[in-house]
Amino acid sequence: MAIEREEILPKYWYNIIPDLPKPLPPPRDPPEAEFSRIDLLRKIMPKEVLRQQFTVERFIKIPEEVREAYLNIGRPTPLMRAKRLEEMLNTPAKIYFKFEGATPTGSHKINTALPQAYFARAEGVNHVVTETGAGQWGTAVALAARMYNMESTIFMVKVSYEQKPQRRTVMELYGGKVYASPTNLTEYGKKVLAENPSHPGSLGVAMSEAIEYALANNYRYLVGSVLDVAILHQSVIGQEAMKQMDILGDEPDILIGCVGGGSNFGGFAFPFLGAKRGEKFIAVGSYEIPKFSQGDYMYDFPDSAGLLPMVKMITLGKDYVPPPIYAGGLRYHGAAPSLSLLIRQGMIEWREYSEPEIFEAAKLFAEAQGIVPAPESAHAIKAVIDEALKAKKNNEKKVIVFNLSGHGLLDLPNYELMMKRLSK
Amino acid sequence: MSRILVSYATLGYPKEREYLEFIDGCIREGSDILEIGVPPKYAKYDGPVIRRSYKQVSTWLKDIWPLLKETRNRVKIPIIILTYLEDWLPILDDFLSNLSKIGIDGILFPDLLIDYVDEYEKYVKIIRDHGLKAVIFTAPSVPDPMIQKVSKISDIFLYYGVRPTTGVPIPVSVDSLITRIRILVNNKLVVGFGLSDVEDMRKALRAGADGIAIGTAYIEAIEKGGVQDAINLVKYFRGVLNEF
Ligand SMILES: Cc1ncc(COP(=O)(O)O)c(C=O)c1O
């Protein structure tokens, strides 16, 4: 068994940049920049992570130590057939899902937290910093830091900090220091608090605090999504899934994933796209945060405070304030540059679903497969159901594969609230 | 044949007299091609050092033409203008005609393949119709088939910027980047963007670059020690190229 696992786990990360149909517009500094954000990256990101962010090698070797860590957290994650779901939908389509919720932190985020922490440690860093909204990314960073004997500080959006005490507990169990952002630990946090002492916090504020804190202490900042390097590391998902499909002797027709910043979708779908496997790719966002339907394709900041370099992406604008929806991980104003380009080139389709639709899909999936999906991942499930029903209507034996980016066992308060809202 | 040294200067930086001194020094110390940066409104793909130089020049240089003419008169080697297409679009014909009239050889728009990728062939034609050479700027993010295609139509040489911006030493694997594109490029290949580290430079040349383009390092030298320091750098870089 162990040997088989090692064979499924890839030895290289896959980078889609050289396989894009058009040049990927590079990050850039704003017109009248008082300081260079691109230069700032050198101070906050581990050197090797930054090199990988700007590389164009198609395949990048995964360090042996990182492969070991991947095995240690239970990679490869299972690729499972959703047989009961097929039966309940009475569809001729076959449905498979890659279960990233099977990792210790419950989502795909650990796939990039591990190598980033490893590269930070390798250059002698002993402390990493990040922000977290709903808590998935912060949890992954706290564990990855601990695995390489580093300290971690996590700026958690204040409302989540208060509403999601379990997430905080997990991070603290791993040895992470968790602060409700805005804090008094940074100049930016102080400024925000001075203007509004009861500020609820936001991802943008937390991100700015994390970056400032890392800079001030010469720690390193780990990036959870959006940037190319996060998608690169997530490519283990898609590459494993390709091998697992081979073992099963099946070929995918339709590939589906949800999109916050784009890292789990890209990590899952890009290896298939690059290998020219699959005929239809569907990226799913939230109806309440309508970046695909209403966003512009333009240069914008990844973070609300504008500390990171501008990138060209589909975006609602960095100042867009997302409504406090059920799926915290999708509350992001933009989509990764490579994903945005592929959507604009028509190579990837998109869908947007609303709360009642995704709640129904999540419930159906839980009843069918016994797994409570993360609300983010339930967006992918809704698209899967739609495609499976379409296959039924057309009597087509489509093979649908989707990425179940996380489980929802720490999102139960969200589900409770959803049930209350929707039963009214 | 020896490798090509492309020396960059921001037009009029830091002041007219020093600028001309630097140009003269560039020629004396063995530059093969002169690249002159005309300050744009928004130097989208330039780093902090070159941006500083643009800003400084913009405080006093109101009319670029007399100084461009003067540059042309002093220099026999090819002169390529570097500026952003975005800025000149509204008056592109006039701009190109003027450059051509005063005897400038070619033009390089770093934003051509990035922001005007669907129309680049049209703009290459417009540039050539004005009697100018079109030097094309590429970067690692340009897909292989496109590098192959544009390398053939780029005049004088193909420019390849190895970093996402000028003058910020982002860690990149210069050798593997150049090894990869050397086989795609059927033209002279000049590499730039943050190539002031001589080890990077040697790596680039070993990997098959025909030349290097230097800019930020000169401006930094002028900032720190004055024009003569920058001229000494030209001499030093010439020496590195002559190793090959
Ligand atoms: C379970 C889960 N899925 C998906 C996402 C969306 O992020 P991304 O698109 O960057 O993968 C998140 C983000 O927090 C998440 O926690």
Coordinates of N, CA, C and O in Angstrom, one line a residue, chain A residues 173-321:
Chain A
L173 N -4.1 24.8 19.3 CA -3.6 23.5 19.6 C -2.3 23.2 18.8 O -1.4 22.6 19.3
Y174 N -2.2 23.7 17.6 CA -1.0 23.5 16.8 C 0.1 24.5 17.2 O 1.2 24.5 16.6
G175 N -0.2 25.4 18.1 CA 0.8 26.3 18.6 C 0.8 27.6 18.0 O 1.7 28.4 18.1
G176 N -0.2 27.9 17.2 CA -0.3 29.2 16.5 C -0.8 30.3 17.5 O -1.5 30.0 18.4
K177 N -0.3 31.5 17.3 CA -0.8 32.7 18.1 C -1.9 33.3 17.2 O -1.6 33.8 16.1
V178 N -3.1 33.4 17.7 CA -4.2 33.9 16.9 C -4.7 35.2 17.5 O -5.0 35.3 18.7
Y179 N -4.8 36.3 16.7 CA -5.2 37.6 17.1 C -6.5 38.0 16.4 O -6.6 37.7 15.1
A180 N -7.4 38.6 17.0 CA -8.6 39.1 16.4 C -8.2 40.4 15.7 O -7.9 41.4 16.4
S181 N -8.3 40.4 14.4 CA -7.9 41.6 13.6 C -9.1 42.5 13.3 O -10.1 42.0 13.0
P182 N -9.1 43.8 13.5 CA -7.9 44.7 13.8 C -7.3 44.6 15.2 O -8.1 44.5 16.1
T183 N -6.0 44.6 15.3 CA -5.3 44.5 16.6 C -4.6 45.8 16.9 O -4.5 46.7 16.0
N184 N -4.0 45.9 18.0 CA -3.2 47.0 18.4 C -1.7 46.7 18.1 O -0.8 47.4 18.5
L185 N -1.4 45.5 17.4 CA -0.1 45.1 17.2 C 0.6 45.8 16.0 O 1.8 45.7 15.9
T186 N -0.2 46.4 15.2 CA 0.4 47.0 14.0 C -0.2 48.4 13.9 O -1.2 48.8 14.4
E187 N 0.6 49.2 13.1 CA 0.2 50.6 12.9 C -1.1 50.6 12.1 O -2.0 51.4 12.4
Y188 N -1.2 49.7 11.1 CA -2.5 49.7 10.3 C -3.7 49.4 11.2 O -4.7 50.0 11.1
G189 N -3.5 48.3 12.0 CA -4.6 47.9 12.9 C -5.0 49.1 13.9 O -6.2 49.3 14.1
K190 N -4.0 49.7 14.4 CA -4.2 50.9 15.3 C -5.1 52.0 14.6 O -6.0 52.5 15.2
K191 N -4.7 52.2 13.4 CA -5.3 53.2 12.6 C -6.8 52.9 12.4 O -7.7 53.7 12.6
V192 N -7.0 51.6 12.0 CA -8.4 51.2 11.8 C -9.2 51.3 13.1 O -10.3 51.7 13.1
L193 N -8.6 50.9 14.2 CA -9.3 50.9 15.5 C -9.6 52.3 15.9 O -10.6 52.6 16.6
A194 N -8.6 53.2 15.6 CA -8.8 54.6 16.0 C -10.0 55.2 15.3 O -10.8 56.0 15.9
E195 N -10.2 54.8 14.1 CA -11.4 55.3 13.3 C -12.7 54.6 13.7 O -13.7 55.2 13.7
N196 N -12.6 53.4 14.1 CA -13.8 52.6 14.5 C -13.4 51.5 15.5 O -13.0 50.4 15.1
P197 N -13.5 51.9 16.8 CA -13.1 50.9 17.8 C -13.8 49.6 17.7 O -13.3 48.5 18.2
S198 N -15.0 49.5 17.1 CA -15.7 48.3 17.1 C -15.7 47.7 15.6 O -16.7 47.1 15.2
H199 N -14.7 48.0 14.9 CA -14.5 47.5 13.5 C -14.6 46.0 13.5 O -13.9 45.3 14.3
P200 N -15.4 45.4 12.7 CA -15.6 43.9 12.7 C -14.4 43.2 12.0 O -14.4 42.0 12.1
G201 N -13.5 43.9 11.4 CA -12.4 43.3 10.7 C -12.8 42.9 9.3 O -14.0 42.8 8.9
S202 N -11.8 42.7 8.4 CA -12.0 42.2 7.1 C -10.8 41.5 6.6 O -9.7 41.7 7.2
L203 N -10.9 40.7 5.6 CA -9.7 40.0 5.1 C -8.6 41.0 4.7 O -7.4 40.8 4.9
G204 N -9.0 42.1 4.1 CA -8.1 43.1 3.6 C -7.3 43.7 4.8 O -6.1 43.9 4.7
V205 N -8.0 44.0 5.8 CA -7.3 44.6 7.0 C -6.4 43.5 7.6 O -5.2 43.8 8.0
A206 N -6.9 42.3 7.8 CA -6.1 41.2 8.4 C -4.8 41.0 7.5 O -3.7 40.8 8.1
M207 N -5.0 41.0 6.2 CA -3.8 40.8 5.3 C -2.8 41.9 5.5 O -1.6 41.6 5.6
S208 N -3.3 43.1 5.6 CA -2.4 44.3 5.7 C -1.6 44.1 7.1 O -0.4 44.4 7.2
E209 N -2.3 43.7 8.1 CA -1.7 43.6 9.4 C -0.6 42.5 9.3 O 0.5 42.7 9.9
A210 N -1.0 41.4 8.7 CA 0.0 40.2 8.6 C 1.2 40.7 7.9 O 2.4 40.4 8.4
I211 N 1.1 41.4 6.8 CA 2.2 41.8 6.0 C 3.1 42.8 6.8 O 4.3 42.7 6.9
E212 N 2.4 43.8 7.5 CA 3.2 44.7 8.3 C 3.9 44.0 9.4 O 5.1 44.3 9.7
Y213 N 3.2 43.1 10.1 CA 3.8 42.4 11.2 C 5.0 41.6 10.8 O 6.1 41.5 11.4
A214 N 4.9 40.9 9.6 CA 6.0 40.1 9.1 C 7.2 41.0 8.8 O 8.4 40.7 9.1
L215 N 6.9 42.2 8.2 CA 8.0 43.1 7.8 C 8.7 43.7 9.0 O 9.9 43.7 9.1
A216 N 7.9 44.1 10.0 CA 8.4 44.7 11.2 C 9.4 43.8 12.0 O 10.3 44.2 12.6
N217 N 9.0 42.5 11.9 CA 9.8 41.5 12.7 C 10.7 40.6 11.9 O 11.4 39.7 12.5
N218 N 10.8 40.9 10.6 CA 11.6 40.1 9.7 C 11.1 38.6 9.7 O 11.9 37.7 9.7
Y219 N 9.9 38.4 9.9 CA 9.3 37.1 9.7 C 8.9 36.9 8.3 O 9.1 37.8 7.5
R220 N 8.4 35.8 7.9 CA 7.9 35.6 6.5 C 6.4 35.5 6.5 O 5.8 34.9 7.4
Y221 N 5.9 36.0 5.4 CA 4.4 36.0 5.2 C 4.1 34.9 4.2 O 4.7 34.7 3.2
L222 N 3.1 34.1 4.5 CA 2.7 33.0 3.6 C 1.4 33.3 2.9 O 0.5 33.9 3.5
V223 N 1.3 33.0 1.6 CA 0.2 33.5 0.8 C -0.7 32.3 0.5 O -0.3 31.2 0.0
G224 N -2.0 32.5 0.8 CA -3.0 31.4 0.7 C -3.6 31.0 -0.6 O -4.0 29.9 -0.8
S225 N -3.6 32.0 -1.5 CA -4.3 31.7 -2.8 C -3.9 32.9 -3.7 O -3.0 33.6 -3.5
V226 N -4.6 32.9 -4.9 CA -4.5 34.0 -5.9 C -3.2 34.0 -6.6 O -3.2 34.0 -7.8
L227 N -2.1 34.1 -5.9 CA -0.8 34.2 -6.6 C -0.5 32.8 -7.3 O -0.9 31.7 -6.8
D228 N 0.3 32.9 -8.4 CA 0.5 31.6 -9.2 C 1.2 30.5 -8.3 O 0.9 29.4 -8.6
V229 N 2.0 30.9 -7.4 CA 2.8 29.9 -6.6 C 1.8 29.1 -5.8 O 2.1 27.9 -5.6
A230 N 0.8 29.6 -5.3 CA -0.2 28.8 -4.5 C -0.9 27.8 -5.4 O -1.0 26.6 -5.0
I231 N -1.2 28.2 -6.6 CA -1.8 27.2 -7.5 C -0.8 26.2 -7.9 O -1.2 25.0 -8.1
L232 N 0.4 26.6 -8.1 CA 1.5 25.6 -8.5 C 1.5 24.5 -7.4 O 1.5 23.3 -7.8
H233 N 1.6 24.9 -6.2 CA 1.6 23.9 -5.1 C 0.4 23.0 -5.0 O 0.5 21.8 -4.8
Q234 N -0.7 23.6 -5.3 CA -2.0 22.8 -5.3 C -2.1 21.8 -6.4 O -3.0 21.0 -6.4
S235 N -1.2 21.9 -7.4 CA -1.3 21.0 -8.5 C -1.1 19.6 -8.2 O -1.4 18.7 -9.0
V236 N -0.7 19.3 -6.9 CA -0.7 17.9 -6.5 C -2.1 17.3 -6.5 O -2.2 16.1 -6.8
I237 N -3.1 18.1 -6.3 CA -4.5 17.6 -6.3 C -4.8 17.0 -7.7 O -5.2 15.8 -7.9
G238 N -4.7 17.8 -8.8 CA -5.0 17.4 -10.1 C -4.2 16.3 -10.6 O -4.6 15.3 -11.3
Q239 N -2.9 16.3 -10.3 CA -2.0 15.3 -10.8 C -2.3 13.9 -10.2 O -2.3 12.9 -10.8
E240 N -2.6 14.0 -8.9 CA -3.0 12.7 -8.2 C -4.3 12.2 -8.8 O -4.4 11.0 -9.1
A241 N -5.2 13.1 -9.0 CA -6.5 12.7 -9.6 C -6.3 12.1 -11.0 O -7.0 11.1 -11.3
M242 N -5.4 12.6 -11.8 CA -5.2 12.0 -13.1 C -4.7 10.6 -13.0 O -5.2 9.7 -13.7
K243 N -3.8 10.4 -12.1 CA -3.3 9.0 -11.9 C -4.4 8.1 -11.4 O -4.5 6.9 -11.8
Q244 N -5.1 8.6 -10.4 CA -6.2 7.8 -9.8 C -7.3 7.5 -10.9 O -7.8 6.3 -10.9
M245 N -7.5 8.4 -11.8 CA -8.5 8.1 -12.9 C -7.9 7.0 -13.8 O -8.6 6.1 -14.2
D246 N -6.6 7.1 -14.0 CA -5.9 6.1 -14.8 C -6.1 4.7 -14.2 O -6.4 3.7 -14.9
I247 N -5.9 4.6 -12.9 CA -6.0 3.4 -12.2 C -7.4 2.8 -12.3 O -7.6 1.6 -12.5
L248 N -8.4 3.7 -12.2 CA -9.8 3.3 -12.3 C -10.2 3.0 -13.8 O -11.2 2.5 -14.1
G249 N -9.3 3.5 -14.7 CA -9.6 3.2 -16.1 C -10.7 4.1 -16.6 O -11.5 3.7 -17.5
D250 N -10.8 5.3 -16.1 CA -11.9 6.2 -16.6 C -11.3 7.5 -17.1 O -10.2 7.9 -16.6
E251 N -12.0 8.2 -18.0 CA -11.5 9.4 -18.5 C -12.5 10.5 -18.2 O -13.7 10.4 -18.5
P252 N -12.0 11.6 -17.7 CA -13.0 12.7 -17.3 C -13.5 13.5 -18.5 O -12.7 13.7 -19.5
D253 N -14.8 13.8 -18.5 CA -15.3 14.7 -19.5 C -15.5 16.1 -18.9 O -15.1 17.1 -19.6
I254 N -15.9 16.2 -17.7 CA -16.2 17.5 -17.1 C -15.5 17.6 -15.7 O -15.6 16.7 -14.9
L255 N -14.8 18.7 -15.6 CA -14.1 19.0 -14.3 C -14.6 20.2 -13.6 O -14.8 21.3 -14.3
I256 N -14.8 20.1 -12.3 CA -15.5 21.2 -11.6 C -14.8 21.5 -10.3 O -14.4 20.6 -9.6
G257 N -14.7 22.8 -10.0 CA -14.2 23.2 -8.6 C -14.8 24.5 -8.3 O -15.2 25.3 -9.1
C258 N -14.8 24.9 -7.0 CA -15.2 26.2 -6.5 C -14.1 27.2 -6.6 O -12.9 26.8 -6.6
V259 N -14.4 28.5 -6.5 CA -13.4 29.5 -6.6 C -13.5 30.5 -5.5 O -14.5 31.2 -5.4
G260 N -12.5 30.7 -4.7 CA -12.4 31.8 -3.8 C -11.3 32.7 -4.5 O -11.6 33.6 -5.2
G261 N -10.1 32.4 -4.2 CA -9.0 33.0 -5.0 C -8.6 32.2 -6.2 O -7.9 32.7 -7.1
G262 N -9.0 31.0 -6.2 CA -8.7 30.1 -7.4 C -7.7 29.0 -7.2 O -7.4 28.3 -8.1
S263 N -7.2 28.8 -5.9 CA -6.1 27.9 -5.8 C -6.5 26.4 -5.9 O -5.9 25.6 -6.4
N264 N -7.7 26.1 -5.3 CA -8.1 24.7 -5.3 C -8.6 24.3 -6.7 O -8.3 23.3 -7.2
F265 N -9.3 25.3 -7.3 CA -9.8 25.0 -8.7 C -8.6 24.8 -9.6 O -8.5 23.9 -10.4
G266 N -7.6 25.8 -9.6 CA -6.5 25.7 -10.4 C -5.6 24.5 -10.2 O -5.2 23.8 -11.1
G267 N -5.4 24.2 -8.9 CA -4.6 23.0 -8.5 C -5.2 21.7 -9.0 O -4.5 20.8 -9.4
F268 N -6.5 21.7 -9.0 CA -7.3 20.5 -9.5 C -7.4 20.4 -11.0 O -7.1 19.4 -11.6
A269 N -7.8 21.5 -11.6 CA -8.1 21.5 -13.0 C -7.0 21.7 -14.0 O -6.9 21.1 -15.1
F270 N -6.0 22.6 -13.6 CA -4.9 22.9 -14.5 C -4.1 21.7 -15.0 O -3.8 21.7 -16.2
P271 N -3.8 20.8 -14.2 CA -3.0 19.6 -14.7 C -3.8 18.9 -15.8 O -3.2 18.5 -16.8
F272 N -5.1 18.8 -15.6 CA -5.9 18.1 -16.7 C -5.9 19.0 -17.9 O -5.8 18.5 -19.0
L273 N -6.1 20.3 -17.8 CA -6.1 21.2 -18.9 C -4.8 21.1 -19.6 O -4.7 21.0 -20.9
G274 N -3.7 21.1 -18.9 CA -2.4 21.1 -19.5 C -2.1 19.8 -20.3 O -1.4 19.7 -21.3
A275 N -2.7 18.7 -19.7 CA -2.5 17.4 -20.4 C -3.6 17.1 -21.4 O -3.7 16.1 -22.0
K276 N -4.4 18.2 -21.7 CA -5.5 18.1 -22.7 C -6.4 16.9 -22.4 O -6.8 16.2 -23.3
R277 N -6.7 16.8 -21.1 CA -7.7 15.8 -20.7 C -9.0 16.5 -20.2 O -8.8 17.3 -19.3
G278 N -10.1 16.1 -20.6 CA -11.3 16.7 -20.2 C -11.8 17.7 -21.3 O -11.0 18.3 -22.0
E279 N -13.2 17.8 -21.5 CA -13.7 18.6 -22.5 C -14.3 19.9 -22.0 O -14.5 20.9 -22.7
K280 N -14.7 19.9 -20.7 CA -15.4 21.0 -20.2 C -14.9 21.3 -18.7 O -14.8 20.4 -17.9
F281 N -14.5 22.5 -18.5 CA -14.0 22.9 -17.1 C -14.9 24.0 -16.6 O -15.2 25.0 -17.3
I282 N -15.4 23.8 -15.3 CA -16.4 24.7 -14.8 C -15.9 25.3 -13.4 O -15.6 24.5 -12.5
A283 N -15.7 26.6 -13.4 CA -15.3 27.2 -12.1 C -16.5 27.8 -11.5 O -17.3 28.5 -12.1
V284 N -16.7 27.5 -10.2 CA -18.0 28.0 -9.6 C -17.8 29.0 -8.5 O -16.9 28.8 -7.6
G285 N -18.5 30.1 -8.6 CA -18.4 31.1 -7.6 C -19.7 31.3 -6.9 O -20.7 30.6 -7.1
S286 N -19.8 32.3 -6.0 CA -21.0 32.6 -5.3 C -21.8 33.7 -6.0 O -21.3 34.7 -6.4
Y287 N -23.1 33.5 -6.0 CA -24.0 34.4 -6.6 C -24.0 35.7 -5.9 O -24.1 36.8 -6.4
E288 N -23.7 35.6 -4.5 CA -23.8 36.8 -3.7 C -22.5 37.6 -3.9 O -22.4 38.8 -3.5
I289 N -21.4 37.0 -4.4 CA -20.2 37.8 -4.7 C -19.9 37.6 -6.2 O -19.1 36.8 -6.6
P290 N -20.6 38.4 -7.0 CA -20.7 38.0 -8.4 C -19.5 38.5 -9.3 O -19.6 39.3 -10.2
K291 N -18.3 38.0 -9.0 CA -17.2 38.5 -9.7 C -17.2 38.0 -11.1 O -16.7 38.7 -12.0
F292 N -17.6 36.8 -11.4 CA -17.6 36.3 -12.8 C -18.6 37.0 -13.6 O -18.3 37.3 -14.8
S293 N -19.8 37.2 -13.1 CA -20.8 37.9 -13.9 C -20.7 39.4 -14.0 O -21.0 40.0 -14.9
Q294 N -20.1 40.0 -12.9 CA -20.1 41.4 -12.9 C -18.7 42.0 -12.7 O -18.5 43.2 -12.8
G295 N -17.7 41.2 -12.5 CA -16.4 41.7 -12.3 C -15.7 42.2 -13.7 O -16.2 41.8 -14.7
D296 N -14.7 43.1 -13.6 CA -14.0 43.5 -14.8 C -12.7 42.7 -14.8 O -12.1 42.3 -13.8
Y297 N -12.2 42.6 -16.0 CA -10.8 42.0 -16.2 C -9.8 43.1 -16.3 O -9.7 43.8 -17.3
M298 N -9.2 43.4 -15.2 CA -8.3 44.5 -15.1 C -7.2 44.4 -14.0 O -7.3 43.5 -13.2
Y299 N -6.3 45.3 -14.0 CA -5.3 45.3 -13.0 C -5.9 45.8 -11.7 O -6.5 46.8 -11.7
D300 N -5.7 45.0 -10.6 CA -6.2 45.4 -9.3 C -5.3 44.8 -8.2 O -4.5 43.9 -8.5
F301 N -5.5 45.3 -7.0 CA -4.7 44.8 -5.9 C -5.3 43.5 -5.4 O -6.5 43.4 -5.2
P302 N -4.5 42.5 -5.0 CA -5.0 41.3 -4.4 C -5.6 41.6 -3.0 O -6.5 40.9 -2.5
D303 N -5.0 42.5 -2.3 CA -5.4 42.8 -0.9 C -6.0 44.2 -0.9 O -5.7 45.1 -1.6
S304 N -6.9 44.4 0.1 CA -7.7 45.6 0.1 C -6.9 46.8 0.4 O -7.2 47.9 0.0
A305 N -5.8 46.6 1.2 CA -5.0 47.8 1.6 C -4.0 48.2 0.5 O -3.4 49.2 0.5
G306 N -3.9 47.3 -0.6 CA -3.0 47.7 -1.7 C -1.5 47.6 -1.3 O -0.7 48.4 -1.8
L307 N -1.1 46.6 -0.5 CA 0.3 46.4 -0.2 C 1.0 45.5 -1.2 O 2.2 45.5 -1.4
L308 N 0.2 44.6 -1.8 CA 0.8 43.6 -2.7 C 0.8 44.2 -4.1 O 0.0 45.2 -4.4
P309 N 1.6 43.7 -5.0 CA 1.6 44.3 -6.4 C 0.2 44.0 -7.1 O -0.5 43.1 -6.8
M310 N -0.1 44.9 -8.0 CA -1.3 44.7 -8.8 C -1.2 43.6 -9.8 O -0.1 43.4 -10.3
V311 N -2.2 42.8 -9.9 CA -2.2 41.8 -10.9 C -3.5 41.9 -11.8 O -4.5 42.5 -11.4
K312 N -3.4 41.4 -13.0 CA -4.5 41.5 -13.9 C -5.5 40.3 -13.7 O -5.1 39.2 -13.8
M313 N -6.7 40.6 -13.2 CA -7.6 39.5 -12.9 C -9.0 40.0 -13.0 O -9.3 41.2 -13.1
I314 N -9.9 39.0 -13.0 CA -11.4 39.3 -12.9 C -11.6 39.8 -11.5 O -11.3 39.0 -10.5
T315 N -12.1 41.0 -11.3 CA -12.3 41.5 -10.0 C -13.5 42.4 -9.8 O -13.9 43.1 -10.8
L316 N -14.0 42.5 -8.6 CA -15.0 43.4 -8.3 C -14.5 44.7 -7.7 O -15.2 45.6 -7.3
G317 N -13.1 44.8 -7.6 CA -12.5 45.9 -7.0 C -12.0 45.6 -5.6 O -12.8 45.0 -4.9
K318 N -10.8 46.1 -5.3 CA -10.3 45.8 -4.0 C -11.1 46.3 -2.8 O -11.1 45.8 -1.7
D319 N -11.9 47.4 -3.1 CA -12.7 48.0 -2.0 C -14.1 47.3 -1.9 O -14.9 47.7 -1.1
Y320 N -14.3 46.4 -2.8 CA -15.6 45.7 -2.7 C -15.8 45.0 -1.3 O -14.9 44.4 -0.9
V321 N -16.9 45.3 -0.7 CA -17.1 44.7 0.6 C -18.1 43.5 0.4 O -19.3 43.7 0.1

